[in-house]
CSV table of C-alpha atoms and ligand atoms in Angstrom, one decimal:
chain,number,residue,atom,x,y,z
Z,1,UNK,CA,304.2,182.2,91.3
Z,2,UNK,CA,302.8,180.7,94.5
Z,3,UNK,CA,303.9,177.1,95.1
Z,4,UNK,CA,302.8,174.7,97.8
Z,5,UNK,CA,305.4,172.1,98.7
Z,6,UNK,CA,304.1,169.0,100.4
Z,7,UNK,CA,306.0,166.2,102.2
Z,8,UNK,CA,303.5,163.5,102.8
Z,9,UNK,CA,304.6,160.9,105.4
Z,10,UNK,CA,302.7,157.9,106.9
Z,11,UNK,CA,301.0,159.9,109.6
Z,12,UNK,CA,301.9,163.5,108.8
Z,13,UNK,CA,301.8,166.1,106.0
Z,14,UNK,CA,304.5,168.8,106.2
Z,15,UNK,CA,304.1,171.8,104.0
Z,16,UNK,CA,305.7,175.1,103.0
Z,17,UNK,CA,304.0,177.7,100.8
Z,18,UNK,CA,306.3,179.9,98.8
Z,19,UNK,CA,306.1,183.0,96.6
Z,20,UNK,CA,308.7,182.8,93.8
Z,21,UNK,CA,311.0,184.2,92.7
Z,22,UNK,CA,312.3,185.6,95.9
Z,23,UNK,CA,311.8,182.4,97.9
Z,24,UNK,CA,309.5,184.1,100.4
Z,25,UNK,CA,307.8,181.7,102.8
Z,26,UNK,CA,304.2,182.7,103.0
Z,27,UNK,CA,303.2,179.9,105.4
Z,28,UNK,CA,304.5,176.6,106.7
Z,29,UNK,CA,303.1,173.9,108.9
Z,30,UNK,CA,302.6,170.3,109.7
Z,31,UNK,CA,299.6,168.2,110.3
Z,32,UNK,CA,300.5,165.3,112.6
Z,33,UNK,CA,298.9,162.1,113.9
Z,34,UNK,CA,296.7,161.6,110.8
Z,35,UNK,CA,294.4,158.7,111.4
Z,36,UNK,CA,294.9,158.8,115.2
Z,37,UNK,CA,292.4,159.9,117.8
Z,38,UNK,CA,294.2,163.1,118.6
Z,39,UNK,CA,295.4,165.0,115.5
Z,40,UNK,CA,297.2,168.3,115.5
Z,41,UNK,CA,297.7,171.0,112.8
Z,42,UNK,CA,300.3,173.7,113.4
Z,43,UNK,CA,300.8,176.6,110.9
Z,44,UNK,CA,303.2,179.4,111.0
Z,45,UNK,CA,302.6,182.7,109.1
Z,46,UNK,CA,305.4,185.2,109.9
Z,47,UNK,CA,305.4,185.3,113.7
Z,48,UNK,CA,301.9,184.0,114.1
Z,49,UNK,CA,301.4,180.4,115.0
Z,50,UNK,CA,298.0,178.7,114.7
Z,51,UNK,CA,297.2,175.3,116.2
Z,52,UNK,CA,294.2,173.2,115.6
Z,53,UNK,CA,293.7,170.1,117.7
Z,54,UNK,CA,291.2,167.6,116.3
Z,55,UNK,CA,291.2,164.2,114.7
Z,56,UNK,CA,292.1,164.0,110.9
Z,57,UNK,CA,290.7,160.7,109.7
Z,58,UNK,CA,292.9,160.5,106.6
Z,59,UNK,CA,295.4,162.4,104.4
Z,60,UNK,CA,292.5,163.9,102.4
Z,61,UNK,CA,290.9,165.4,105.5
Z,62,UNK,CA,294.3,166.7,106.7
Z,63,UNK,CA,295.1,168.4,103.4
Z,64,UNK,CA,291.6,169.8,103.3
Z,65,UNK,CA,292.1,171.4,106.7
Z,66,UNK,CA,295.5,172.8,105.6
Z,67,UNK,CA,293.9,174.4,102.6
Z,68,UNK,CA,291.1,175.8,104.8
Z,69,UNK,CA,293.7,177.3,107.1
Z,70,UNK,CA,295.7,178.8,104.1
Z,71,UNK,CA,292.5,180.4,102.8
Z,72,UNK,CA,290.6,181.2,106.0
Z,73,UNK,CA,290.7,184.2,108.3
Z,74,UNK,CA,294.3,185.3,108.8
Z,75,UNK,CA,295.3,183.0,106.0
Z,76,UNK,CA,297.6,184.0,103.1
Z,77,UNK,CA,295.2,183.2,100.2
Z,78,UNK,CA,291.8,184.4,99.2
Z,79,UNK,CA,291.1,181.3,97.2
Z,80,UNK,CA,292.7,177.9,96.4
Z,81,UNK,CA,292.9,178.8,92.8
Z,82,UNK,CA,295.7,181.3,93.6
Z,83,UNK,CA,298.0,178.3,94.1
Z,84,UNK,CA,300.0,178.0,90.8
Z,85,UNK,CA,301.5,174.7,91.5
Z,86,UNK,CA,302.1,171.9,94.0
Z,87,UNK,CA,305.6,170.3,94.5
Z,88,UNK,CA,305.7,166.9,96.1
Z,89,UNK,CA,308.7,165.6,98.0
Z,90,UNK,CA,308.9,162.0,96.8
Z,91,UNK,CA,311.2,159.3,98.0
Z,92,UNK,CA,311.8,156.5,95.6
Z,93,UNK,CA,311.5,156.8,91.9
Z,94,UNK,CA,313.5,153.7,91.2
Z,95,UNK,CA,315.1,153.9,87.7
Z,96,UNK,CA,312.1,155.6,86.2
Z,97,UNK,CA,313.0,159.2,87.1
Z,98,UNK,CA,316.1,161.2,86.8
Z,99,UNK,CA,314.6,164.7,87.1
Z,100,UNK,CA,311.5,166.4,88.6
Z,101,UNK,CA,308.3,165.5,86.6
Z,102,UNK,CA,304.8,166.7,86.1
Z,103,UNK,CA,302.6,164.3,87.9
Z,104,UNK,CA,300.2,162.3,85.7
Z,105,UNK,CA,298.7,158.8,85.7
Z,106,UNK,CA,302.0,157.4,84.5
Z,107,UNK,CA,304.0,158.9,87.3
Z,108,UNK,CA,301.5,157.7,89.9
Z,109,UNK,CA,301.7,154.2,88.4
Z,110,UNK,CA,305.5,154.3,88.5
Z,111,UNK,CA,305.6,155.3,92.1
Z,112,UNK,CA,303.2,152.5,92.8
Z,113,UNK,CA,305.4,150.1,91.0
Z,114,UNK,CA,308.3,151.1,93.2
Z,115,UNK,CA,306.5,150.5,96.5
Z,116,UNK,CA,308.5,147.3,97.1
Z,117,UNK,CA,311.7,149.4,97.0
Z,118,UNK,CA,310.4,151.9,99.6
Z,119,UNK,CA,307.5,150.3,101.4
Z,120,UNK,CA,307.4,152.9,104.2
Z,121,UNK,CA,307.7,156.0,102.0
Z,122,UNK,CA,306.1,155.5,98.7
Z,123,UNK,CA,302.5,154.6,99.9
Z,124,UNK,CA,302.1,157.9,101.9
Z,125,UNK,CA,303.8,159.8,99.0
Z,126,UNK,CA,301.1,158.3,96.7
Z,127,UNK,CA,298.4,159.3,99.1
Z,128,UNK,CA,299.7,162.9,99.1
Z,129,UNK,CA,299.7,163.1,95.3
Z,130,UNK,CA,296.2,161.6,95.1
Z,131,UNK,CA,294.6,163.9,97.7
Z,132,UNK,CA,296.3,167.0,96.3
Z,133,UNK,CA,295.0,166.2,92.8
Z,134,UNK,CA,291.5,165.7,94.2
Z,135,UNK,CA,291.4,168.9,96.3
Z,136,UNK,CA,293.3,171.1,93.8
Z,137,UNK,CA,292.0,169.9,90.4
Z,138,UNK,CA,293.6,171.6,87.4
Z,139,UNK,CA,296.5,172.9,89.4
Z,140,UNK,CA,299.8,171.4,88.1
Z,141,UNK,CA,301.5,169.0,90.4
Z,142,UNK,CA,305.2,168.2,90.2
Z,143,UNK,CA,307.2,165.4,91.9
Z,144,UNK,CA,310.8,165.7,93.0
Z,145,UNK,CA,312.3,162.3,93.9
Z,146,UNK,CA,315.1,161.8,96.5
Z,147,UNK,CA,316.6,159.2,94.1
Z,148,UNK,CA,316.5,161.2,90.9
Z,149,UNK,CA,319.7,163.2,91.1
Z,150,UNK,CA,321.7,160.0,91.6
Z,151,UNK,CA,320.5,158.4,88.4
Z,152,UNK,CA,323.6,159.6,86.6
Z,153,UNK,CA,325.7,157.0,88.3
Z,154,UNK,CA,327.3,154.4,86.1
Z,155,UNK,CA,326.7,150.7,86.6
Z,156,UNK,CA,330.2,150.3,88.2
Z,157,UNK,CA,329.0,152.6,91.0
Z,158,UNK,CA,325.4,151.4,91.4
Z,159,UNK,CA,325.8,147.7,91.0
Z,160,UNK,CA,326.3,145.4,94.0
Z,161,UNK,CA,328.5,142.4,93.4
Z,162,UNK,CA,325.6,140.0,93.7
Z,163,UNK,CA,324.4,137.5,91.0
Z,164,UNK,CA,323.4,139.8,88.1
Z,165,UNK,CA,319.8,138.4,88.0
Z,166,UNK,CA,319.0,140.2,91.2
Z,167,UNK,CA,319.5,143.5,89.5
Z,168,UNK,CA,317.6,142.4,86.4
Z,169,UNK,CA,314.7,140.7,88.2
Z,170,UNK,CA,314.5,142.5,91.5
Z,171,UNK,CA,316.0,146.0,90.7
Z,172,UNK,CA,318.6,145.4,93.5
Z,173,UNK,CA,321.1,148.2,93.0
Z,174,UNK,CA,322.3,151.4,94.7
Z,175,UNK,CA,319.9,154.2,94.2
Z,176,UNK,CA,321.0,156.9,96.7
Z,177,UNK,CA,318.8,159.4,98.6
Z,178,UNK,CA,318.8,163.1,99.8
Z,179,UNK,CA,319.2,163.9,96.1
Z,180,UNK,CA,317.3,167.2,96.4
Z,181,UNK,CA,319.7,168.4,99.1
Z,182,UNK,CA,322.8,167.1,97.3
Z,183,UNK,CA,321.6,168.9,94.1
Z,184,UNK,CA,320.9,172.1,95.9
Z,185,UNK,CA,324.1,172.5,97.9
Z,186,UNK,CA,326.3,171.3,95.0
Z,187,UNK,CA,324.9,174.0,92.7
Z,188,UNK,CA,325.3,176.6,95.5
Z,189,UNK,CA,328.9,175.4,95.9
Z,190,UNK,CA,329.6,176.1,92.3
Z,191,UNK,CA,328.0,179.6,92.7
Z,192,UNK,CA,330.3,180.2,95.7
Z,193,UNK,CA,333.4,179.2,93.6
Z,194,UNK,CA,332.2,181.5,90.8
Z,195,UNK,CA,332.2,178.7,88.2
Z,196,UNK,CA,329.6,176.8,86.3
Z,197,UNK,CA,328.4,173.6,88.0
Z,198,UNK,CA,329.4,171.7,84.8
Z,199,UNK,CA,333.0,172.5,85.6
Z,200,UNK,CA,333.4,171.7,89.2
Z,201,UNK,CA,333.8,168.5,91.2
Z,202,UNK,CA,332.2,168.5,94.6
Z,203,UNK,CA,331.8,166.1,97.6
Z,204,UNK,CA,328.6,166.8,99.5
Z,205,UNK,CA,328.0,165.6,103.1
Z,206,UNK,CA,324.4,165.8,104.1
Z,207,UNK,CA,324.5,165.1,107.9
Z,208,UNK,CA,321.0,165.3,109.3
Z,209,UNK,CA,319.2,162.6,111.2
Z,210,UNK,CA,319.7,160.5,108.1
Z,211,UNK,CA,323.1,161.1,106.5
Z,212,UNK,CA,324.7,160.5,103.1
Z,213,UNK,CA,327.5,161.7,100.9
Z,214,UNK,CA,327.7,162.2,97.2
Z,215,UNK,CA,330.6,162.6,94.7
Z,216,UNK,CA,329.5,165.0,92.0
Z,217,UNK,CA,331.5,165.6,88.8
Z,218,UNK,CA,330.4,168.5,86.7
Z,219,UNK,CA,326.9,168.5,88.1
Z,220,UNK,CA,326.4,164.8,87.8
Z,221,UNK,CA,326.5,162.3,90.7
Z,222,UNK,CA,329.2,159.6,90.2
Z,223,UNK,CA,328.9,157.9,93.5
Z,224,UNK,CA,326.9,158.1,96.8
Z,225,UNK,CA,326.9,156.3,100.1
Z,226,UNK,CA,323.2,155.3,100.5
Z,227,UNK,CA,322.1,152.2,98.6
Z,228,UNK,CA,319.0,150.2,97.8
Z,229,UNK,CA,317.6,151.8,100.9
Z,230,UNK,CA,318.8,154.7,103.2
Z,231,UNK,CA,320.4,152.2,105.6
Z,232,UNK,CA,323.8,152.0,103.8
Z,233,UNK,CA,326.8,154.2,104.2
Z,234,UNK,CA,327.4,156.7,107.0
Z,235,UNK,CA,326.6,156.2,110.7
Z,236,UNK,CA,323.3,158.1,111.3
Z,237,UNK,CA,321.1,159.1,114.2
Z,238,UNK,CA,319.5,155.7,114.5
Z,239,UNK,CA,320.7,153.8,111.4
Z,240,UNK,CA,323.9,151.7,111.4
Z,241,UNK,CA,325.2,152.6,108.0
Z,242,UNK,CA,327.7,150.1,106.6
Z,243,UNK,CA,328.2,146.8,108.5
Z,244,UNK,CA,329.0,143.2,107.6
Z,245,UNK,CA,325.7,141.8,106.3
Z,246,UNK,CA,326.7,138.4,107.8
Z,247,UNK,CA,325.8,139.9,111.2
Z,248,UNK,CA,322.2,139.5,110.3
Z,249,UNK,CA,322.5,135.8,109.8
Z,250,UNK,CA,324.7,135.5,112.9
Z,251,UNK,CA,321.9,137.2,114.9
Z,252,UNK,CA,319.2,135.0,113.4
Z,253,UNK,CA,321.3,132.0,114.3
Z,254,UNK,CA,322.4,133.0,117.8
Z,255,UNK,CA,319.5,135.0,119.2
Z,256,UNK,CA,315.7,134.7,119.1
Z,257,UNK,CA,315.4,138.0,117.1
Z,258,UNK,CA,313.1,137.9,114.0
Z,259,UNK,CA,314.0,139.4,110.7
Z,260,UNK,CA,311.6,142.2,111.4
Z,261,UNK,CA,313.2,142.9,114.8
Z,262,UNK,CA,316.6,143.0,113.2
Z,263,UNK,CA,315.4,145.3,110.5
Z,264,UNK,CA,314.0,147.6,113.1
Z,265,UNK,CA,317.1,147.5,115.2
Z,266,UNK,CA,319.3,148.4,112.2
Z,267,UNK,CA,317.1,151.4,111.2
Z,268,UNK,CA,315.7,152.7,114.5
Z,269,UNK,CA,318.0,151.6,117.3
Z,270,UNK,CA,321.5,151.7,115.9
Z,271,UNK,CA,323.8,154.6,114.9
Z,272,UNK,CA,324.5,157.3,117.5
Z,273,UNK,CA,321.6,156.0,119.6
Z,274,UNK,CA,322.7,152.4,119.5
Z,275,UNK,CA,326.3,153.2,120.4
Z,276,UNK,CA,325.7,155.8,123.0
Z,277,UNK,CA,322.7,154.0,124.5
Z,278,UNK,CA,321.3,157.5,125.2
Z,279,UNK,CA,320.4,159.7,122.2
Z,280,UNK,CA,320.4,160.1,118.4
Z,281,UNK,CA,320.9,163.9,118.7
Z,282,UNK,CA,324.5,165.1,118.0
Z,283,UNK,CA,324.0,168.1,120.3
Z,284,UNK,CA,323.3,165.7,123.2
Z,285,UNK,CA,326.2,163.5,122.2
Z,286,UNK,CA,328.5,166.5,122.4
Z,287,UNK,CA,327.1,167.5,125.8
Z,288,UNK,CA,327.5,164.0,127.2
Z,289,UNK,CA,331.1,163.9,126.0
Z,290,UNK,CA,331.8,167.1,127.9
Z,291,UNK,CA,330.4,165.3,131.0
Z,292,UNK,CA,332.9,162.5,130.4
Z,293,UNK,CA,330.5,159.9,129.0
Z,294,UNK,CA,332.6,157.2,127.4
Z,295,UNK,CA,329.9,155.7,125.2
Z,296,UNK,CA,329.0,159.1,123.7
Z,297,UNK,CA,332.7,159.6,123.0
Z,298,UNK,CA,332.8,156.3,121.1
Z,299,UNK,CA,329.6,157.0,119.2
Z,300,UNK,CA,331.1,160.4,118.1
Z,301,UNK,CA,334.4,158.7,117.1
Z,302,UNK,CA,332.7,156.0,115.0
Z,303,UNK,CA,330.5,158.6,113.4
Z,304,UNK,CA,333.3,160.9,112.3
Z,305,UNK,CA,335.7,158.1,111.3
Z,306,UNK,CA,333.1,156.8,108.8
Z,307,UNK,CA,332.8,160.3,107.3
Z,308,UNK,CA,336.6,160.5,107.1
Z,309,UNK,CA,336.8,157.1,105.3
Z,310,UNK,CA,334.2,158.2,102.8
Z,311,UNK,CA,335.9,161.5,102.2
Z,312,UNK,CA,338.9,159.4,101.2
Z,313,UNK,CA,336.8,157.2,99.0
Z,314,UNK,CA,334.9,160.0,97.3
Z,315,UNK,CA,338.2,161.9,96.7
Z,316,UNK,CA,339.6,158.8,95.0
Z,317,UNK,CA,336.4,158.4,92.9
Z,318,UNK,CA,336.5,162.1,91.7
Z,319,UNK,CA,340.3,162.2,91.3
Z,320,UNK,CA,340.2,166.0,91.6
Z,321,UNK,CA,338.0,167.8,94.1
Z,322,UNK,CA,337.2,171.5,94.1
Z,323,UNK,CA,335.0,171.7,97.1
Z,324,UNK,CA,333.7,169.6,100.0
Z,325,UNK,CA,330.3,170.7,101.4
Z,326,UNK,CA,328.9,170.2,104.9
Z,327,UNK,CA,325.1,170.5,105.2
Z,328,UNK,CA,322.0,169.6,107.2
Z,329,UNK,CA,321.5,169.7,111.0
Z,330,UNK,CA,324.9,168.3,112.0
Z,331,UNK,CA,326.9,169.4,109.0
Z,332,UNK,CA,325.8,173.0,109.4
Z,333,UNK,CA,326.0,173.2,113.1
Z,334,UNK,CA,328.7,171.0,114.5
Z,335,UNK,CA,332.3,172.4,114.3
Z,336,UNK,CA,333.4,169.4,116.3
Z,337,UNK,CA,332.1,166.9,113.8
Z,338,UNK,CA,333.6,168.8,110.9
Z,339,UNK,CA,337.0,169.1,112.6
Z,340,UNK,CA,337.1,165.4,113.6
Z,341,UNK,CA,336.0,164.2,110.2
Z,342,UNK,CA,338.7,166.2,108.4
Z,343,UNK,CA,341.5,165.4,111.0
Z,344,UNK,CA,344.7,164.3,109.2
Z,345,UNK,CA,343.4,165.0,105.7
Z,346,UNK,CA,345.6,168.1,105.1
Z,347,UNK,CA,347.9,166.3,102.8
Z,348,UNK,CA,344.9,165.0,100.8
Z,349,UNK,CA,344.0,168.7,100.2
Z,350,UNK,CA,341.6,169.4,103.1
Z,351,UNK,CA,343.0,172.1,105.3
Z,352,UNK,CA,340.4,173.4,107.8
Z,353,UNK,CA,340.7,176.9,109.3
Z,354,UNK,CA,339.9,176.3,113.0
Z,355,UNK,CA,338.7,179.8,113.6
Z,356,UNK,CA,336.4,179.9,110.6
Z,357,UNK,CA,335.1,176.4,111.5
Z,358,UNK,CA,334.3,177.5,115.1
Z,359,UNK,CA,332.1,180.4,113.9
Z,360,UNK,CA,328.4,180.2,113.4
Z,361,UNK,CA,327.2,179.2,110.0
Z,362,UNK,CA,323.7,180.5,109.6
Z,363,UNK,CA,324.8,181.7,106.2
Z,364,UNK,CA,326.9,179.8,103.7
Z,365,UNK,CA,330.7,180.1,104.3
Z,366,UNK,CA,334.1,178.9,103.4
Z,367,UNK,CA,336.0,177.3,106.4
Z,368,UNK,CA,339.2,176.2,104.6
Z,369,UNK,CA,342.5,178.0,105.0
Z,370,UNK,CA,343.7,180.1,102.1
Z,371,UNK,CA,346.3,177.4,101.3
Z,372,UNK,CA,343.8,174.5,101.3
Z,373,UNK,CA,343.8,172.8,97.9
Z,374,UNK,CA,340.1,172.0,98.3
Z,375,UNK,CA,337.6,174.6,99.5
Z,376,UNK,CA,335.6,173.4,102.5
Z,377,UNK,CA,332.1,174.9,102.6
Z,378,UNK,CA,329.2,175.0,105.0
Z,379,UNK,CA,326.0,175.5,103.1
Z,380,UNK,CA,322.5,175.4,104.7
Z,381,UNK,CA,320.4,173.1,102.7
Z,382,UNK,CA,316.8,173.9,101.7
Z,383,UNK,CA,315.1,171.0,100.1
Z,384,UNK,CA,311.7,172.7,100.1
Z,385,UNK,CA,313.0,175.7,98.2
Z,386,UNK,CA,314.7,173.4,95.7
Z,387,UNK,CA,311.4,171.5,95.1
Z,388,UNK,CA,309.5,174.8,94.8
Z,389,UNK,CA,312.0,176.1,92.2
Z,390,UNK,CA,311.9,172.7,90.4
Z,391,UNK,CA,308.2,172.9,90.3
Z,392,UNK,CA,308.2,176.3,88.7
Z,393,UNK,CA,310.8,175.1,86.1
Z,394,UNK,CA,308.7,172.1,85.2
Z,395,UNK,CA,305.4,174.1,85.0
Z,396,UNK,CA,307.1,176.8,82.8
Z,397,UNK,CA,308.6,174.0,80.7
E,1,LIG,P1,316.4,165.7,109.4
E,1,LIG,O1,317.2,164.6,108.8
E,1,LIG,O2,315.4,165.2,110.4
E,1,LIG,O3,315.9,166.8,108.5
E,1,LIG,P2,318.2,167.8,110.4
E,1,LIG,O4,318.9,168.1,109.1
E,1,LIG,O5,317.3,168.8,111.0
E,1,LIG,O6,317.5,166.4,110.3
E,1,LIG,O7,319.3,167.4,111.5
E,1,LIG,C1,318.9,167.0,112.7
E,1,LIG,C2,320.2,166.7,113.6
E,1,LIG,O8,321.0,167.9,113.6
E,1,LIG,C3,319.8,166.6,115.0
E,1,LIG,O9,319.6,165.3,115.3
E,1,LIG,C4,321.0,167.1,115.8
E,1,LIG,O10,321.8,166.0,116.1
E,1,LIG,C5,321.8,167.9,114.7
E,1,LIG,N1,322.0,169.3,115.2
E,1,LIG,C6,321.2,170.3,115.1
E,1,LIG,N2,321.8,171.4,115.7
E,1,LIG,C7,323.0,171.0,116.1
E,1,LIG,C8,324.1,171.6,116.8
E,1,LIG,N3,324.1,172.9,117.2
E,1,LIG,N4,325.2,170.9,117.1
E,1,LIG,C9,325.2,169.6,116.8
E,1,LIG,N5,324.3,168.9,116.1
E,1,LIG,C10,323.2,169.6,115.8
């Protein structure tokens, strides 16, 4: 089957077009600066890159152009009707969705209802679904929510200790994100252990620009680090992760910062960028450390210490852990972060093999010593493939 996976953001549409089974990527691309005077569409088919520079007034025009490029000269399709399904990467499904779903009016209404929970992400996700339905009528569309995989958490894990009416009236609770990635790598981990996912306990560390961890017992999430929004938990590229919420009131009281400015600071100017004052990119942090930059060293130390604390917490939650997985940009590529995050955890069962850890990890691999009680795995994530495969499953019922 040929499946188009779409990730619709506020000013961009990213896409990947797959032939399944076999996970062959037929084309991939991104349309950027939608609604701005200078738009840009870049598509990759094999080694061939095509770039179109012109304004795209809205998401509908942008997706139209993508479909023209897929079907035009040098494209990969003779006609749009050859697309068997569209998979949408969606962010916030609230409590309404615990699995990928066929998109219908009800789903669209539910995403709309959850806008208040993800004001930056759900509106462009909605637009993506609406324009795809308009431009590809009759072709089944499936939505995969970032929050869905985490819906198996129990109230003890997802409730904040706030007055209960905020949960009842305002849906304030922990939802968790990166669910597509946590689901994909935890299943892969079970495959690598040669056991059914229903029988293994896994801690997954998704360390990209955003970062989160999940504790997964027998294929079901029991805890995760992100909360109502992706701000909570680990230190990230530009997000603070956990901090004392009273800091917000202190800043409101002691500085002239507005609530909007503080929100922006916590999401866009904190994390590695805030601490180092230089960059949100772990590669650059590591280079700066080599040059003796003290603030970069501190950013790295705070980042890894938070991961280590949560490995301890997730180990306690699971009681028994079979595998710990590192994935996403930093998790897959930074031996230094993996080593520092696991430092001192040998007695807890995590015994890293320094040589295996230092190797390149383009493919999934086990980087624990033979005597390590827990396997330590590096598994490249592929959220688009996961959504494409979910789309096929939903279509085939
Ligand atoms: P996104 O959340 O945007 O999908 P990615 O999963 O691609 O992010 O991760 C991006 C981050 O991965 C970059 O900010 C960079 O810090 C980190 N990264 C990529 N390659 C390396 C590397 N070789 N060493 C350390 N960090 C890396």
